[in-house]
Coordinates of C-alpha atoms and ligand atoms in Angstrom, one line a residue:
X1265 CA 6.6 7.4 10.9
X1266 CA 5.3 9.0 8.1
X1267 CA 2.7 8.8 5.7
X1268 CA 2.0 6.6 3.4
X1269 CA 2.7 7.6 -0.9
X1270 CA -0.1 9.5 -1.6
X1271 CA -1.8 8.9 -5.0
X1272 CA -0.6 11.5 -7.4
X1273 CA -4.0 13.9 -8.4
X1274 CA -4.4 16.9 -11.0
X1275 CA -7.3 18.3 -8.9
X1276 CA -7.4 19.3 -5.4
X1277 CA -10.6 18.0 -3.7
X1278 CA -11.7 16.0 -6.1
X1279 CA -8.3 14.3 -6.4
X1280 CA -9.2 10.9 -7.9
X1281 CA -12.6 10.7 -7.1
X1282 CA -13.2 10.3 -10.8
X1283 CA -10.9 7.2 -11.6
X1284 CA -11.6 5.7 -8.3
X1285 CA -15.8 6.5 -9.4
X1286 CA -15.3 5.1 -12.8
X1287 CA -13.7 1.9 -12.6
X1288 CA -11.9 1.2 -8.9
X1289 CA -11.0 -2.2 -10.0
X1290 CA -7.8 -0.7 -12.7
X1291 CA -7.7 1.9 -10.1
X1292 CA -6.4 -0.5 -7.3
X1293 CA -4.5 -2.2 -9.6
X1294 CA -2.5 0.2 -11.1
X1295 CA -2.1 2.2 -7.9
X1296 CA -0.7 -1.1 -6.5
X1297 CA 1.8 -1.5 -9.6
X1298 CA 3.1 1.9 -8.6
X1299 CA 2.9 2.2 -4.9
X1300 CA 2.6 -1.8 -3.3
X1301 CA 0.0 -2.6 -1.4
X1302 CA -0.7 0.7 1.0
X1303 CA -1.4 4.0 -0.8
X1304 CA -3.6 6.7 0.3
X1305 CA -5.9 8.8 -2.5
X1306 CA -7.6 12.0 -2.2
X1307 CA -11.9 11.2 -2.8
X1308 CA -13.5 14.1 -3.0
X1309 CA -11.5 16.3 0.7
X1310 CA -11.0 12.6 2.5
X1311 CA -8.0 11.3 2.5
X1312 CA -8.8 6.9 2.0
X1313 CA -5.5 5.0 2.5
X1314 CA -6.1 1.9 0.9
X1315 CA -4.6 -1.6 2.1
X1316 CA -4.9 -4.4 -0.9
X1317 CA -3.6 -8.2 -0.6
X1318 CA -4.4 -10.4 2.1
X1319 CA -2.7 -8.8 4.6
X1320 CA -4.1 -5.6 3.8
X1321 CA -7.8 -7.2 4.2
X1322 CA -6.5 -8.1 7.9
X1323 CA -4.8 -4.9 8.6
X1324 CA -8.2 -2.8 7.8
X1325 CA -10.9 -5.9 9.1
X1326 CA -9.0 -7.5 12.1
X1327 CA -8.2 -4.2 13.3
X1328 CA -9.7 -2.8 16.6
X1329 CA -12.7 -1.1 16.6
X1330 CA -11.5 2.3 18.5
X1331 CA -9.0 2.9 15.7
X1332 CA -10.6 1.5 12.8
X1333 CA -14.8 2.3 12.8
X1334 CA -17.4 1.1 10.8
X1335 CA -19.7 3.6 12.1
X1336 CA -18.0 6.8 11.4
X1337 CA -17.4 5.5 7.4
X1338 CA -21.2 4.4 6.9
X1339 CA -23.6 6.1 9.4
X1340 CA -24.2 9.1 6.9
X1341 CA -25.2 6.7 4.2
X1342 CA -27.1 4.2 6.1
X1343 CA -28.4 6.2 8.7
X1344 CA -31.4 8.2 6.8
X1345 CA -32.6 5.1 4.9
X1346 CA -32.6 2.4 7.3
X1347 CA -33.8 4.9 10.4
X1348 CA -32.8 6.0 14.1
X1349 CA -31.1 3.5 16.9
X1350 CA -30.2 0.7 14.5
X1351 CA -26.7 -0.6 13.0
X1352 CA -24.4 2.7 12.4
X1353 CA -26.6 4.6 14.5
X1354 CA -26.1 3.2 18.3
X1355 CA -23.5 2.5 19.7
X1356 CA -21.1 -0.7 18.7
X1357 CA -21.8 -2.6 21.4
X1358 CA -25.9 -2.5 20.9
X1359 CA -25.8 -3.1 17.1
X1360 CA -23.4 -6.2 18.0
X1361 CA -26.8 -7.4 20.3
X1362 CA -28.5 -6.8 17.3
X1363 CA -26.4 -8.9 15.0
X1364 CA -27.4 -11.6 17.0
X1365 CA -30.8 -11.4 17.5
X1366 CA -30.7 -11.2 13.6
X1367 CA -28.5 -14.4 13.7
X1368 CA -31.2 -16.2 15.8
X1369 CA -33.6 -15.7 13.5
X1370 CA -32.0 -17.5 10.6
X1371 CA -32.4 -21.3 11.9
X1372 CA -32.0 -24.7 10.4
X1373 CA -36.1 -24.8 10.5
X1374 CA -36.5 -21.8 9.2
X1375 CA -34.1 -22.4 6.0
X1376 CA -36.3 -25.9 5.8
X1377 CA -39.0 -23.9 5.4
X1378 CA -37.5 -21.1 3.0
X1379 CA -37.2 -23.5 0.0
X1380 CA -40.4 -24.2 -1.0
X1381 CA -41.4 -20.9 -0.8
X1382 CA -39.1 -20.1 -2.7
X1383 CA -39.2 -22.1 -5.4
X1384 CA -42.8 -21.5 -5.1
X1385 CA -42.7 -17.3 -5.4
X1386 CA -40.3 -18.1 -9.0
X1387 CA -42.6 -20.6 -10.4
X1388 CA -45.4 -18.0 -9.9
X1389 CA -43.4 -15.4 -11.4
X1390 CA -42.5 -17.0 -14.2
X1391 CA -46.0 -18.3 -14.7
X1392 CA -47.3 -14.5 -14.7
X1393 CA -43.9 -11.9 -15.8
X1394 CA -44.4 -11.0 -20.1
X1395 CA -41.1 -11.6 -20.4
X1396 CA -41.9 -15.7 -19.8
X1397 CA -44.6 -15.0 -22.5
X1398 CA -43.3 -18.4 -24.3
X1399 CA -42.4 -20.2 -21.4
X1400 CA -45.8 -19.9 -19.7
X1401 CA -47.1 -20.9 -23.4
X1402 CA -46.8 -24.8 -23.4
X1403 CA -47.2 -25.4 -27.0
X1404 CA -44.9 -22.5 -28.1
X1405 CA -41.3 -24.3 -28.5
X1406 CA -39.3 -20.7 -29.1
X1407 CA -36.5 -18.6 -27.8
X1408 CA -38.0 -15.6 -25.6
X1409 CA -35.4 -13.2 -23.5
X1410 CA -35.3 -11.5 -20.0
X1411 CA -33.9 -8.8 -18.5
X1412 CA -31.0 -10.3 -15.9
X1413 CA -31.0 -7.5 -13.4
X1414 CA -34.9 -6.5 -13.4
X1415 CA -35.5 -10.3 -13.1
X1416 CA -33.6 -11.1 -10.5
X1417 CA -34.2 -7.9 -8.9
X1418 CA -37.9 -8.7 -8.9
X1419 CA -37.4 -12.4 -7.8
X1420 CA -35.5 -11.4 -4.7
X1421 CA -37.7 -9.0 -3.3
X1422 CA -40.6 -11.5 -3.8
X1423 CA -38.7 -14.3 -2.7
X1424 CA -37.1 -12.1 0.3
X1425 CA -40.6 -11.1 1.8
X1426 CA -41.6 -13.9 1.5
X1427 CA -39.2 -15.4 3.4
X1428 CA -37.7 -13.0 6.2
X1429 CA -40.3 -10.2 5.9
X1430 CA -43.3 -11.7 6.4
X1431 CA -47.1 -11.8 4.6
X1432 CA -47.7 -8.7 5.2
X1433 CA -44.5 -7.3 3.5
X1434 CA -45.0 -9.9 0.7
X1435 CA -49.0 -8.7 0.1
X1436 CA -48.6 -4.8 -0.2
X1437 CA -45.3 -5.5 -2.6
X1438 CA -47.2 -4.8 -5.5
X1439 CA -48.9 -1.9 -3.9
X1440 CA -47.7 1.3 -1.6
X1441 CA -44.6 -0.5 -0.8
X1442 CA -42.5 -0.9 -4.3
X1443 CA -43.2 2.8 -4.6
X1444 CA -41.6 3.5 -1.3
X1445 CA -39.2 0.6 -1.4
X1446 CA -37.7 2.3 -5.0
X1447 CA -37.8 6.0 -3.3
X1448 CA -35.6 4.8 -0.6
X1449 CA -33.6 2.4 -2.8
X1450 CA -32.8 6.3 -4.8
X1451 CA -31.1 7.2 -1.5
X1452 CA -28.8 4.4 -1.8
X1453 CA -26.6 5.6 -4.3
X1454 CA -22.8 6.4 -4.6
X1455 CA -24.0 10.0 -4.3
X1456 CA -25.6 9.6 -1.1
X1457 CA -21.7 8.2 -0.1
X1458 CA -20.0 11.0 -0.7
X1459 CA -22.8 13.6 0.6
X1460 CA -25.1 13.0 3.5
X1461 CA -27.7 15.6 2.2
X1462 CA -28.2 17.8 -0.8
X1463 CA -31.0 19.5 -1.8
X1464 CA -32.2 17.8 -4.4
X1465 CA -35.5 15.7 -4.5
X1466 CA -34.3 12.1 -4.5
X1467 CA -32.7 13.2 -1.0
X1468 CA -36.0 14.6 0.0
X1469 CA -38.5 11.5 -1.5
X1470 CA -36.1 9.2 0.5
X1471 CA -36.3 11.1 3.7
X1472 CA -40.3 10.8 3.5
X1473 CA -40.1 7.4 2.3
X1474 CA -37.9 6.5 5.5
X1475 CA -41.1 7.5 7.5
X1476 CA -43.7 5.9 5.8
X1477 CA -41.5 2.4 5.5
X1478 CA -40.7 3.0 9.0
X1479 CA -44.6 3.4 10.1
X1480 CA -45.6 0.6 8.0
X1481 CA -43.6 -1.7 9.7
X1482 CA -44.9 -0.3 13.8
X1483 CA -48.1 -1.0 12.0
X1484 CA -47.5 -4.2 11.4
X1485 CA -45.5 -5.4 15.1
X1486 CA -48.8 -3.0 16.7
X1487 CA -51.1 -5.3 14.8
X1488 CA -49.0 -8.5 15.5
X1489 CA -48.9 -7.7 19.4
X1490 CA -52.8 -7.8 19.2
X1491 CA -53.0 -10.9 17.3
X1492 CA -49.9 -13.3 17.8
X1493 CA -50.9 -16.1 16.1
X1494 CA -50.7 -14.6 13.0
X1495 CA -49.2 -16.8 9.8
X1496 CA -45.8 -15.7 10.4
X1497 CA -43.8 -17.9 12.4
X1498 CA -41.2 -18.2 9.9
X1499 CA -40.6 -14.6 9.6
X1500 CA -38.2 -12.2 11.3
X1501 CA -40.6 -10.0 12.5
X1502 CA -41.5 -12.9 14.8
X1503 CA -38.2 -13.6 15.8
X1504 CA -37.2 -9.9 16.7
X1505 CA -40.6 -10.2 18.9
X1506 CA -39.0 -12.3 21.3
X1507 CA -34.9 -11.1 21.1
X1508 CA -34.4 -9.2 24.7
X1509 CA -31.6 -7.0 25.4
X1510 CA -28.1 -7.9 27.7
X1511 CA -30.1 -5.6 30.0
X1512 CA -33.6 -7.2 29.9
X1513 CA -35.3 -4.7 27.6
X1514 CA -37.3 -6.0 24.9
X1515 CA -36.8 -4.4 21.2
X1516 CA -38.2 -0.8 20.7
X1517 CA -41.0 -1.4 17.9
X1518 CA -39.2 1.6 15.6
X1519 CA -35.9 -0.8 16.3
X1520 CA -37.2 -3.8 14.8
X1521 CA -38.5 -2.0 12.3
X1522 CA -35.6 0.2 11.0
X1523 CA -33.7 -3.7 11.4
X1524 CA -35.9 -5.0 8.4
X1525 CA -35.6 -2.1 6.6
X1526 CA -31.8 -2.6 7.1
X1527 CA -32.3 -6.6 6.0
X1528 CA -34.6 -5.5 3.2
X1529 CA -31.7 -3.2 1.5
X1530 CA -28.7 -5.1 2.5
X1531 CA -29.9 -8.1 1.0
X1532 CA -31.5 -7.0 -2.0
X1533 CA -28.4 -5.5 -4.3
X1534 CA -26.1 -8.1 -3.1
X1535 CA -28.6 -11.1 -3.9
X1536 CA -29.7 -9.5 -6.8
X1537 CA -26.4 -8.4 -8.4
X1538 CA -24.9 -12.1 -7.5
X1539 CA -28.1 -13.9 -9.0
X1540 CA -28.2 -11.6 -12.2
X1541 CA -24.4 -12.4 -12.7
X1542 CA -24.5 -15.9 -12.2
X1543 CA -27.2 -16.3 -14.6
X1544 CA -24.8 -14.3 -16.6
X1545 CA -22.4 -16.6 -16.8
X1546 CA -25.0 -19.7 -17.2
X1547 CA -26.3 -18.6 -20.1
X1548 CA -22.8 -18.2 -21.9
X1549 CA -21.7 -21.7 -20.5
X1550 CA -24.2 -23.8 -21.2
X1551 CA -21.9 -26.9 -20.2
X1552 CA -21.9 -25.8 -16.5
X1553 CA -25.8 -25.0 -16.5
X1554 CA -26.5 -28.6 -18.3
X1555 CA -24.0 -29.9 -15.4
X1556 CA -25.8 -27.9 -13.1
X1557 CA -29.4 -30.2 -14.4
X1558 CA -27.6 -33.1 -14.5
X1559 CA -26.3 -32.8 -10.9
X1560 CA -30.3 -32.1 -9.5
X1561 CA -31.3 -35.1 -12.1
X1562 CA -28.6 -37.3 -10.0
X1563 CA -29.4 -36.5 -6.6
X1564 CA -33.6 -36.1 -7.0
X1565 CA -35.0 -36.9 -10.6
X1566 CA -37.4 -39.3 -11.2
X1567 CA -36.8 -42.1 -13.8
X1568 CA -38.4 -39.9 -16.4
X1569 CA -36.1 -37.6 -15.3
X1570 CA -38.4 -35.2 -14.1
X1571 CA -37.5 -33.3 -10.7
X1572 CA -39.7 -33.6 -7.5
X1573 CA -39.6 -30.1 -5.5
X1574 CA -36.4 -29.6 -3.7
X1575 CA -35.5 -29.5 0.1
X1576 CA -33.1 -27.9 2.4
X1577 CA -31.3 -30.6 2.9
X1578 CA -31.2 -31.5 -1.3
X1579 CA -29.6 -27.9 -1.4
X1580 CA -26.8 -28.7 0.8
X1581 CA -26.1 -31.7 -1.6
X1582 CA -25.7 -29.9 -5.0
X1583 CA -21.9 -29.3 -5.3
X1584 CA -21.8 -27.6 -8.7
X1585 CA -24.4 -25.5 -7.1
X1586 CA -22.4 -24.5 -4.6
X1587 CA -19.0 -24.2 -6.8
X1588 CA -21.6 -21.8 -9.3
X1589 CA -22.3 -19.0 -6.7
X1590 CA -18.8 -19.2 -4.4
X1591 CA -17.3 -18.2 -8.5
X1592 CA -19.6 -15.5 -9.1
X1593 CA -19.2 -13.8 -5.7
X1594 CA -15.1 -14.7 -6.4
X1595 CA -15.2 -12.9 -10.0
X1596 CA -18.2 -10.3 -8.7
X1597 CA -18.4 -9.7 -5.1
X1598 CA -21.0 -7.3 -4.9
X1599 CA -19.1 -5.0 -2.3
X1600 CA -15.8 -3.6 -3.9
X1601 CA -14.8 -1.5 -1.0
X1602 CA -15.1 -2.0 2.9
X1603 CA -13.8 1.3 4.5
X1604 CA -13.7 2.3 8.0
X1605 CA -13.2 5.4 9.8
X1606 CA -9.9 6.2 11.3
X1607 CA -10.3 7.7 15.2
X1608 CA -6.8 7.3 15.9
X1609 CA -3.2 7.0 14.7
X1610 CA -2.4 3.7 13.2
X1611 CA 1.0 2.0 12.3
X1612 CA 1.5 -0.3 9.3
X1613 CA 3.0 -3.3 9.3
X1614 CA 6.4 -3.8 7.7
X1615 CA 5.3 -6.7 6.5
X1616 CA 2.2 -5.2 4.7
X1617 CA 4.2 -1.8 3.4
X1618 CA 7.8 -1.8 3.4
X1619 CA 9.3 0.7 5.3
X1620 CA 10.5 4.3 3.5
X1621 CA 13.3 6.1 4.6
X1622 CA 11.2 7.9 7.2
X1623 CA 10.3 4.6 9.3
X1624 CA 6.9 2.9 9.0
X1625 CA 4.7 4.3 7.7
X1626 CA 1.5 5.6 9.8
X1627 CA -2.3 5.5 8.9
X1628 CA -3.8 9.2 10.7
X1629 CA -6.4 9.7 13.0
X1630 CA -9.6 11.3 11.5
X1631 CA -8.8 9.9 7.7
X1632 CA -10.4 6.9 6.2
X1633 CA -9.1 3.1 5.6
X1634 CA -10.2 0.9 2.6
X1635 CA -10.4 -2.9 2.3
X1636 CA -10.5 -3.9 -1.4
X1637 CA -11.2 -8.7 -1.2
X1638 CA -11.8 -8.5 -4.5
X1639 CA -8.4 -7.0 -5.7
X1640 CA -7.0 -10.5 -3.9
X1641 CA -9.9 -12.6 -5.4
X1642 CA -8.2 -12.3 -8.8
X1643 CA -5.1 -12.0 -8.4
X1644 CA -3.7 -14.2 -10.5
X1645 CA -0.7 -14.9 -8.8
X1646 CA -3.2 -16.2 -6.0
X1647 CA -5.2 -18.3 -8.3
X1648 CA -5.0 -20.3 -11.8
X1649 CA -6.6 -17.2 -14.3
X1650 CA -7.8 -15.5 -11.6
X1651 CA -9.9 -13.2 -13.5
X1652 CA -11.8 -16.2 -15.5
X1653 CA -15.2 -17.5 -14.1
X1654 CA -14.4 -21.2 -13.8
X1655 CA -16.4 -22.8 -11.0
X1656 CA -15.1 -26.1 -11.7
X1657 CA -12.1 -25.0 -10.0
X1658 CA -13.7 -25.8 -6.2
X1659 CA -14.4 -28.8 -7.0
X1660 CA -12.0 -31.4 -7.6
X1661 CA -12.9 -34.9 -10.1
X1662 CA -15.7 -36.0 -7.9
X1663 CA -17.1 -32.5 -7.0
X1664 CA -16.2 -32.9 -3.5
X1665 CA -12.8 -30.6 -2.3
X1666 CA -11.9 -27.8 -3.5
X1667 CA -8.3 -26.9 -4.6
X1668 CA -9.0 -23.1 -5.4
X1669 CA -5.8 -21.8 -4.8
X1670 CA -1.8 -21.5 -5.7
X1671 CA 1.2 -21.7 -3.4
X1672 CA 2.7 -18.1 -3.7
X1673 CA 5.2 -15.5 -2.7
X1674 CA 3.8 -12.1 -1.3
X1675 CA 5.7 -8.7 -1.4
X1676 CA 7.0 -9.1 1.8
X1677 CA 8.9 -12.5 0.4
X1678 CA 7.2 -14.5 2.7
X1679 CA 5.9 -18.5 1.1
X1680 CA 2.0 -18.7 1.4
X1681 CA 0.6 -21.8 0.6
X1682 CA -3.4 -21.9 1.3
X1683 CA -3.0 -25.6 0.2
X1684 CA -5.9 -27.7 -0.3
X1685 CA -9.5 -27.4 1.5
X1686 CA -12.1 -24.4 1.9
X1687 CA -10.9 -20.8 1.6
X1688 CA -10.3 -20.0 5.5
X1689 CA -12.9 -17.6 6.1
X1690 CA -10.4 -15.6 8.7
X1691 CA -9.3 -11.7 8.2
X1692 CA -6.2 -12.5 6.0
X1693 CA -8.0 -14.6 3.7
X1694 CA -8.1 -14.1 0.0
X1695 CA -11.5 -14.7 -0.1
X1696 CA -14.0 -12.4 1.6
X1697 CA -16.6 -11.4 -0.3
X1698 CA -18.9 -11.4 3.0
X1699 CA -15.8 -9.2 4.6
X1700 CA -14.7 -10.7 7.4
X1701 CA -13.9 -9.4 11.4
X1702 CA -16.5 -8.0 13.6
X1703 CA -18.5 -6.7 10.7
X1704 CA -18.6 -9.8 8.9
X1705 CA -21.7 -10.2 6.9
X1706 CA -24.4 -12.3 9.1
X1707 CA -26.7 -13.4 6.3
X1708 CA -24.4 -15.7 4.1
X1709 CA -26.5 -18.9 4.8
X1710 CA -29.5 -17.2 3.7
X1711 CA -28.3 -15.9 0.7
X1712 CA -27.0 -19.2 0.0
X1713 CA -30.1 -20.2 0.6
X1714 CA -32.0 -17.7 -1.3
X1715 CA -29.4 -17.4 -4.7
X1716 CA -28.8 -21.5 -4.7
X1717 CA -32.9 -22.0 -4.8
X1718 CA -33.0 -19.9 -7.6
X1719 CA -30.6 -20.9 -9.9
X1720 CA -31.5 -24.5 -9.2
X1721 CA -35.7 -23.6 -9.8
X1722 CA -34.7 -21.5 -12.9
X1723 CA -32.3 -24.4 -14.0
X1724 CA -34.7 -27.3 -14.4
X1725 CA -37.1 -25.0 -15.9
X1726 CA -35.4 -23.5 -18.7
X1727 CA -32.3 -23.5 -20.8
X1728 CA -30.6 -20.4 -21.5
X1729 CA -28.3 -18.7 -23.6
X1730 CA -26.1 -15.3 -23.6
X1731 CA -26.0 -13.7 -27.0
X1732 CA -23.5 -11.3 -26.2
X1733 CA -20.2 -11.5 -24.4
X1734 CA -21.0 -11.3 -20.5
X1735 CA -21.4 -7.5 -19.6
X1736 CA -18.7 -5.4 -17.9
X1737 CA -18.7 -4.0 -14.9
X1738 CA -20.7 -1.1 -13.9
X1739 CA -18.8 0.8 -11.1
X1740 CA -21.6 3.7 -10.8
X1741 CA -24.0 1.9 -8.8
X1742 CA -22.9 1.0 -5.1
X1743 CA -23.0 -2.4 -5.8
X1744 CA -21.0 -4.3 -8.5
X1745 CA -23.8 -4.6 -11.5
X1746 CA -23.4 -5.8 -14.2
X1747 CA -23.2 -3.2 -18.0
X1748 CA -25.7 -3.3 -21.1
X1749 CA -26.5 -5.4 -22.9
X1750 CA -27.6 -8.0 -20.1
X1751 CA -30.7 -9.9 -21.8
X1752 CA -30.6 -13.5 -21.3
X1753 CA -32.3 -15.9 -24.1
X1754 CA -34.0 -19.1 -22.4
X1755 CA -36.5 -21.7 -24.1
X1756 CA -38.3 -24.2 -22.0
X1757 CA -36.0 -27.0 -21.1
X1758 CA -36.8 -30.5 -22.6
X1759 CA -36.7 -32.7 -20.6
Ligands
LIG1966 C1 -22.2 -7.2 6.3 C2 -21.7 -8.9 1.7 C3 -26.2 -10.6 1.9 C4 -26.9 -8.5 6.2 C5 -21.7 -7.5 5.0 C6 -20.3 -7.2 4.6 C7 -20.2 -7.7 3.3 C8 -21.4 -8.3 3.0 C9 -18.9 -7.6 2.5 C10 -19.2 -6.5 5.5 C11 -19.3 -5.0 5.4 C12 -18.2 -4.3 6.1 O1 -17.4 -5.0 6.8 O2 -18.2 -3.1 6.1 C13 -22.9 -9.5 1.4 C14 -23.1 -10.3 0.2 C15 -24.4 -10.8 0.2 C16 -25.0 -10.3 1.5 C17 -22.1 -10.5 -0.9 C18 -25.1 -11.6 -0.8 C19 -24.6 -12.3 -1.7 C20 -26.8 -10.2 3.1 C21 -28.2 -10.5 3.5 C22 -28.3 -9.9 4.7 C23 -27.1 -9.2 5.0 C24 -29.1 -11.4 2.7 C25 -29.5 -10.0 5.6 C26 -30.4 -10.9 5.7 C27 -25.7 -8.0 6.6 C28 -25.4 -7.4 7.9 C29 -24.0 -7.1 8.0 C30 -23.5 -7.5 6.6 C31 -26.4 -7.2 9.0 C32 -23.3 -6.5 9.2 C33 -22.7 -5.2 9.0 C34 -21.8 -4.9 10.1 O3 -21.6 -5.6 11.1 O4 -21.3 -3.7 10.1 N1 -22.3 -8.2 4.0 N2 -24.0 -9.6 2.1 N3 -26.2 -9.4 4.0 N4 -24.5 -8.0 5.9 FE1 -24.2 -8.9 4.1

């Protein structure tokens, strides 16, 4: 075999670390025009082969875990802000345990309980944030504006604590802990990617802030071990408590607590970039957010048409709702690249990467693979404008099935027809913004949970409008944020 076309580079090293930095999305896509769907690039010394399409999602994600590792690609990221003998740093097998215990945690009665505190944390904030100044006012009738990602970056952390961390998380938020939370956030940059330590102080502040997050939260399970009938049934503290083991041991404290630091991080950005886009989009089509009223005014108005406080199960009966978020994490998945490490040689399909005159071609041991869903999740030869945010296009007249996708023809010739129904949620789909495999993303529901209660609180609250074109992409954050200008003009809905 032999390898496969390497992406041509000016500088040795650095090779295209500084298109692939700046804007990955035309990166992929061009390097795909050129080379198909497998091409390897030099970032920085590694050598990332990438695999785009469909198939490409299920060569890289469906593959085995000896050959392809999560571990190897993330532990130097993840490991110094989340802490020891959690996710990247144990082995496979034990963070897979953990996965679960996680998933236990997140129940039908738990979500039921979720809403109104949620709705509850964004009615508070929006009774008490300046930039609400002529909402909270109710005899001012005017325009005022927000800030979409401090916002919603704000909103989730509140609504997040609230929810999965716990009271005492959500009561020191405005204290000690945003102070730490942001020095820890500073070690969660693209920079910490590409080197595991520099000496340079935000490296330092989030090393010390590891600790102290780390000791507040063995304070807390200490505290709740003395005192178990605390208020936080709801919490995953509480869950964690009781989560034992394949081998009977319990959860080490430090464990549980490096887990909600990992739950605290990897659902902040990702909640908080889809929220910020989606309202986005809201404001600059304000026929979907008026649909958006009109659908809650259907299912729970009153005849005034004034909204009683929504439930769990009213959530799971708001299709535009659902249609608003599945587009935004379609158009702006928050995660544009999934890579693994590479621990041993791997052959690529022919039917992924056609064959060269050398034979297959052959992914090598101690490089680095890269999944790209969102190259496939607007392609346009899979769907109708696939680059356009158009949520009515899961939802058919009625707002009940989705038709998202086209019949088409891959590379390798071959007829794909998704047909009709929900975007399979398997490794070759073209639609994965939670990934998909082993390392699939566990806390879809409650994001759902969290993003949908939102939108739907902010909804019947307030119109809004964008007075600008919706932002670009900003590639030098991990996640997919949005670009300047991103302030959102509301006035207090009439209702
Ligand atoms: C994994 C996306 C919210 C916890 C993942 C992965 C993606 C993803 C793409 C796969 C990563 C990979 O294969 O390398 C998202 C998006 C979210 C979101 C788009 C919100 C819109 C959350 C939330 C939590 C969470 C709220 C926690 C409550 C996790 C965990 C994993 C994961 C524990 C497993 C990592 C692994 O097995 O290696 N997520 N996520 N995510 N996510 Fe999420």
């Amino acid at each position: 075999g032999s390898d496969p076309p390497l992406v041509f580079h000016w500088l040795p090293i650095i090779g295209s670390a500084i298109w692939y930095g700046n804007d990955p999305i035309n990166f992929f896509q061009t390097c795909q025009e050129r080379y198909g769907n497998v091409f390897t690039f030099i970032l920085l010394g590694r050598k990332v082969t990438v695999a785009l399409s469909p198939k490409g999602s299920n060569f890289v994600l469906g593959g085995k875990s000896i050959a392809f590792n999560a571990e190897g690609a993330y532990t130097h990221l993840t490991t110094p802000v989340f802490g020891k003998d959690v996710l990247y740093d144990c082995p496979n097998e034990v963070f897979m345990q953990q996965k679960k215990f996680v998933k236990f945690g997140l129940t039908t009665e738990k979500f039921r309980a979720y809403v109104g505190m949620i709705e509850d944390e964004v009615d508070e904030y929006m009774k008490k944030d300046p930039s609400f100044r002529t909402y909270q006012d109710n005899d001012i009738n005017e325009w005022g504006s927000f800030d979409a990602i401090r916002g919603m970056a704000e909103i989730t952390i509140l609504t997040a604590s609230r929810t999965l961390q716990g009271p005492e998380v959500r009561g020191s938020l405005n204290k000690t802990f945003s102070q730490l939370y942001a020095d820890l956030d500073g070690g969660f940059t693209p920079l910490n990617f590409l080197f595991a330590n520099l000496p340079l102080e935000s490296y330092r502040k989030r090393d010390r802030a590891q600790k102290k997050m780390s000791d507040f939260y063995v304070d807390i399970i200490t505290r709740r071990k003395h005192n178990p009938d605390g208020d936080h049934h709801y919490d995953m503290i509480a869950s964690l408590l009781d989560q034992k083991y394949r081998n009977g041991d319990k959860l080490k404290d430090h464990e549980i607590a490096h887990l909600l630091i990992a739950l605290l991080m990897g659902g902040q950005h990702t909640s908080s970039a889809t929220l910020a886009w989606a309202m986005l989009h809201l404001a600059s089509r304000p026929d979907v957010a008026d649909a958006l009223y009109n659908e809650q005014v259907k299912r729970f108005g009153n005849p005034d048409r004034s909204l009683r406080p929504m439930s769990y199960e009213d959530l799971r009966q708001l299709p535009i709702l659902d249609s608003v978020i599945r587009e935004t994490l379609r158009v702006h998945p928050p995660i544009h690249s999934i890579m693994r490490q590479v621990r041993e040689d791997v052959p690529v399909p022919a039917t992924l990467a056609a064959p060269s005159k050398d034979g297959i071609y052959v992914v090598p041991k101690d490089t680095y693979v890269l999944a790209s869903p969102l190259i496939s999740q607007v392609d346009s030869r899979i769907w109708k404008d696939g680059a356009q945010w158009q949520p009515s296009r899961w939802n058919d007249a009625d707002g009940v099935a989705a038709q998202a996708l086209h019949a088409y023809t891959d590379e390798a010739g071959e007829k794909i027809d998704y047909g009709f129904g929900v975007v399979s949620k398997g490794t070759e789909s073209p639609y994965q913004p939670f990934g998909a495999g082993k390392h699939r993303c566990i806390g879809e529901q409650f994001a759902y949970l969290q993003i949908g209660t939102i939108i739907a609180t902010v909804i019947r609250r307030l119109e809004l409008r964008l007075p600008n074109p919706v932002p670009e992409h900003n590639y030098h954050t991990l996640i997919l944020m949005p670009k300047d200008p991103k302030s959102i003009h509301y006035r207090r809905r009439k209702i």
